[in-house]
Structure formats: structure tokens, C-alpha cells
């Protein structure tokens, strides 16, 4: 970055020399964030706060500063909040930070109902949201989770300028529709006619599980109640070990 030849200046100066140039403008980095990076480069320490930690993490990955990355991850893990946990999870997914992913997921599992109402939840990528929805330990009922995913999908659809069904294709696969009671499923089917959030075949498979009184043709994971799932009479028929 520092030694690149300016436009129109190729070949100027002796080989290997740093070409003369004006200030390097890093337009996508806030001054406070870059000052933290500079502090780390000179001192091997860094002063972080909750406002800049995720951006410093981004810069540490961009500039290949592994030790700074580790410091950022530890700080983020120690200061997670309901408002910021989804933003931290998104960063962890984007930069392949498996330990931070697990920590964020455990936090979300503990206060799911509050997390799904945050702006950060609505800004998750489809891959990050699908990762959350695979958990058995979410502290929220499936009907409320479907509504949260619907709200997320409408926000993503507006931002990405793509149809609701298209942006939600990946996370919707993780919704556990067989857990819903018939009356809830009928209401969901009615709402679904407006935005086509859920594929018709997924709803049909949930109805089939009711008709046959077992999770026939449905992946077993979609029949498992989550930690926050409200009990319903038909759940005993979804248990493969039930007599």
C-alpha cells in the first residue's frame, strides 16, 4: 500500500525506492479506529471501547495483525450486549472467528426474545441468521421466531432490492414449522400468501406431519423443540421415540 507507484508515475526513481506521493487517504477507517491500530503497532497494546472494537477487529483482519485480532475478540466477548451481539456475530462469521461465533451464539441463546428485536438482528446476513436458527437452545417460541424472521426478510428485501422469498431462502429452511399447532399453521399460511416468505412445500410438509401424527418426510432437526418452544399437544407425536 505504501510503496505503490502513483498513477502516471511508473518508472520514476531508482528500482526499489518508495515513490514520492501525497498523503494516503484511508476513507473507510475512522480516525479513532486507526489511532488504535497505530497504538498497537507501536506498543503491542491497544485501548478499546465498545464503539470501536468491531471496527478495530475489521482493520486487524485487513492488515493481517493477528495479535490485535485476538485482543479485539477477547474484548468483544467480555463486553457483549443485547444491542451489539448480532453485529459481533456478523463480524465473526465474516472473518471466520469460530470462537467468537460460539460465544455470540451462546449469548443469543440466553436472551433470544430481546435480541430479535434489535437493529443488529435485522442487519444479519442470511448465512449468519441461518447459523442462529440451527440452534436447539434459542429461548423463544417458534411462532415468535417465524415472525422475527419475516421482519428480518422484509428489511433485507428493501435493502438488497430483491424479493422476500429470495433473500430468506437460506434461513427459512431452518424454521421448525412442524412445531406449530394447526391453528397457528393456518394463520401462517394465510400470512404467507402476502409475501411468499415460506415455500409452499415446507408448509405442506408441516401439514403432513399433523395428518400422519409424525414427522414424516421432514428432517428430524425440524421436529425438535427448542429450549423456548411452548409445549403443544401434538409434539409427542413428533418424538421418534414416542410409543
C-alpha positions as a printed Julia matrix, in Angstrom:
243×3 Matrix{Float64}:
   0.0     0.0     0.0
   2.79    2.41    0.92
   5.13    1.55   -1.95
   2.7     1.5    -4.86
   3.55    3.85   -7.74
   1.12    6.74   -8.18
  -0.88    6.98  -11.39
   1.33    8.32  -14.2
   4.47    7.91  -12.1
   5.56    4.44  -13.18
   9.27    4.1   -13.59
  10.19    7.2   -11.59
  13.12    6.91   -9.19
  15.68    4.12   -8.73
  14.46    0.49   -8.54
  13.1    -0.44   -5.13
  12.72    3.13   -3.93
   9.47    4.42   -2.44
   7.91    6.8    -4.96
   7.05   10.29   -3.79
   3.38   10.73   -3.09
   0.9    12.78   -1.15
  -1.0    11.67    1.95
  -2.56    8.21    1.88
  -6.27    8.65    2.46
  -7.99    5.74    4.25
 -11.53    6.87    3.65
 -13.18    3.77    5.13
 -11.45    3.91    8.53
 -12.5     6.22   11.35
  -9.62    8.23   12.91
 -10.24    6.75   16.37
 -10.07    3.26   14.9
  -6.82    3.85   13.03
  -5.29    5.5    16.11
  -5.97    2.26   17.98
  -4.2     0.31   15.22
  -1.24    2.71   15.37
  -1.15    2.38   19.18
  -0.93   -1.39   18.83
   1.82   -1.22   16.19
   3.99    0.94   18.46
   3.19   -0.54   21.88
   1.79   -4.04   21.34
  -1.17   -2.87   23.45
  -4.48   -1.3    22.5
  -7.13    0.84   24.16
 -10.59   -0.33   23.11
 -14.16    0.64   23.83
 -17.49   -0.78   22.7
 -17.87    1.89   20.0
 -14.73    0.97   18.05
 -13.92   -2.64   18.95
 -15.65   -4.22   15.94
 -14.11   -1.72   13.52
 -10.66   -2.29   15.02
 -11.26   -6.03   14.55
 -12.04   -5.34   10.89
  -8.81   -3.36   10.49
  -6.79   -6.04   12.27
  -8.01   -8.61    9.75
  -7.46   -6.27    6.81
  -3.88   -5.51    7.84
  -3.04   -9.05    8.96
  -2.47   -8.16   12.64
  -3.28  -11.47   14.3
  -2.35  -10.43   17.84
  -4.52   -7.32   17.59
  -7.33   -9.51   16.26
  -7.08  -11.75   19.34
  -7.19   -8.73   21.67
 -10.28   -7.42   19.88
 -12.04  -10.78   20.07
 -11.39  -11.08   23.81
 -12.63   -7.53   24.42
 -15.79   -8.13   22.37
 -16.51  -11.39   24.22
 -16.14   -9.62   27.58
 -18.43   -6.7    26.66
 -21.24   -8.29   24.65
 -24.67   -6.7    24.98
 -28.12   -7.4    23.59
 -27.79   -4.44   21.24
 -24.38   -5.41   19.85
 -24.31   -9.21   19.86
 -25.69   -9.62   16.33
 -23.18   -7.14   14.96
 -20.43   -9.11   16.69
 -21.79  -12.39   15.32
 -21.84  -10.96   11.8
 -18.2    -9.9    12.14
 -17.28  -13.34   13.49
 -18.97  -15.06   10.54
 -17.44  -12.66    8.02
 -13.89  -13.05    9.34
 -14.05  -16.74   10.26
 -13.67  -16.24   14.02
 -15.14  -19.55   15.22
 -14.57  -18.9    18.94
 -16.34  -15.54   18.77
 -19.18  -17.13   16.78
 -19.77  -19.69   19.53
 -19.63  -17.05   22.24
 -22.13  -14.81   20.42
 -24.45  -17.73   19.76
 -24.43  -18.73   23.43
 -25.28  -15.13   24.36
 -28.14  -15.04   21.83
 -29.46  -18.35   23.15
 -29.77  -16.81   26.61
 -31.87  -13.79   25.61
 -33.26  -14.56   22.17
 -36.57  -12.73   22.54
 -34.75   -9.46   23.25
 -32.11   -9.96   20.56
 -34.59  -10.48   17.7
 -35.99   -7.0    18.33
 -32.66   -5.25   17.78
 -31.46   -3.43   14.71
 -28.43   -5.71   14.58
 -30.68   -8.76   14.16
 -32.38   -7.16   11.16
 -28.97   -6.45    9.6
 -27.65  -10.04    9.82
 -26.69  -11.75    6.58
 -28.71  -14.77    5.53
 -25.8   -17.09    6.39
 -25.4   -15.61    9.88
 -29.13  -15.81   10.57
 -29.27  -19.42    9.37
 -26.44  -20.19   11.79
 -28.54  -18.81   14.66
 -31.68  -20.68   13.59
 -29.9   -24.05   13.66
 -29.62  -23.84   17.45
 -31.81  -26.01   19.69
 -31.27  -23.66   22.61
 -32.92  -20.46   21.43
 -35.07  -19.03   24.22
 -38.05  -18.16   22.04
 -41.17  -19.91   20.78
 -41.23  -20.96   17.12
 -44.23  -18.8    16.26
 -42.41  -15.71   17.54
 -39.26  -16.79   15.72
 -41.14  -17.09   12.41
 -42.42  -13.54   12.89
 -38.9   -12.29   13.67
 -37.56  -13.93   10.5
 -40.41  -12.38    8.5
 -39.49   -8.9     9.77
 -35.8    -9.57    9.02
 -36.71  -10.71    5.49
 -38.7    -7.56    4.74
 -35.83   -5.35    5.9
 -33.3    -7.33    3.84
 -35.61   -7.28    0.83
 -35.82   -3.49    0.97
 -32.07   -3.04    1.42
 -31.0    -5.55   -1.23
 -33.9    -4.75   -3.59
 -34.67   -8.44   -4.02
 -37.88  -10.42   -3.37
 -38.61  -11.53    0.19
 -38.62  -15.21   -0.76
 -35.22  -14.87   -2.44
 -33.39  -13.14    0.42
 -34.9   -15.52    3.0
 -34.35  -18.79    1.14
 -31.45  -19.97    3.32
 -32.69  -19.11    6.87
 -36.29  -20.2     6.17
 -35.04  -23.77    5.76
 -34.2   -23.75    9.48
 -37.69  -22.79   10.7
 -39.35  -25.68   12.55
 -42.87  -25.44   11.17
 -43.99  -28.89   12.41
 -43.78  -27.48   15.96
 -46.7   -25.14   15.26
 -50.25  -26.11   16.17
 -52.78  -26.48   13.31
 -54.43  -23.13   14.08
 -51.01  -21.42   14.06
 -50.04  -23.14   10.84
 -53.3   -22.0     9.21
 -52.61  -18.41   10.29
 -49.04  -18.66    8.99
 -50.3   -19.98    5.65
 -52.66  -17.02    5.37
 -49.9   -14.5     6.12
 -47.6   -16.29    3.72
 -49.88  -15.51    0.78
 -48.87  -11.85    1.1
 -45.09  -12.21    0.84
 -44.38  -15.87   -0.07
 -41.74  -15.97    2.66
 -42.0   -19.73    3.17
 -42.05  -22.2     0.26
 -45.43  -23.91   -0.17
 -43.78  -27.34    0.05
 -42.44  -26.53    3.54
 -45.91  -25.62    4.77
 -47.34  -28.74    3.1
 -44.75  -30.91    4.88
 -45.79  -29.39    8.22
 -49.45  -30.15    7.49
 -48.5   -33.69    6.53
 -46.77  -34.19    9.88
 -50.08  -33.28   11.57
 -52.13  -35.56    9.34
 -49.83  -38.55    9.85
 -49.12  -37.7    13.51
 -45.38  -37.99   12.96
 -42.58  -36.05   11.33
 -42.96  -37.9     8.03
 -40.76  -36.52    5.26
 -39.44  -33.72    7.49
 -35.77  -33.57    8.54
 -35.58  -34.69   12.21
 -33.94  -31.44   13.29
 -37.08  -29.52   12.25
 -39.2   -31.59   14.66
 -37.03  -30.94   17.74
 -38.46  -28.39   20.18
 -36.1   -25.56   21.08
 -35.41  -24.52   24.65
 -38.04  -21.77   24.4
 -40.68  -23.73   22.49
 -44.08  -23.67   24.17
 -45.43  -27.23   24.6
 -48.26  -28.24   22.26
 -50.33  -31.42   22.34
 -49.06  -32.75   19.03
 -45.38  -32.56   20.0
 -45.48  -36.05   21.49
 -46.22  -37.42   18.02
 -43.09  -35.75   16.61
 -40.82  -37.58   19.05
 -39.33  -40.52   17.12
 -39.01  -42.44   20.42
 -42.64  -41.94   21.43
 -44.79  -45.09   21.52
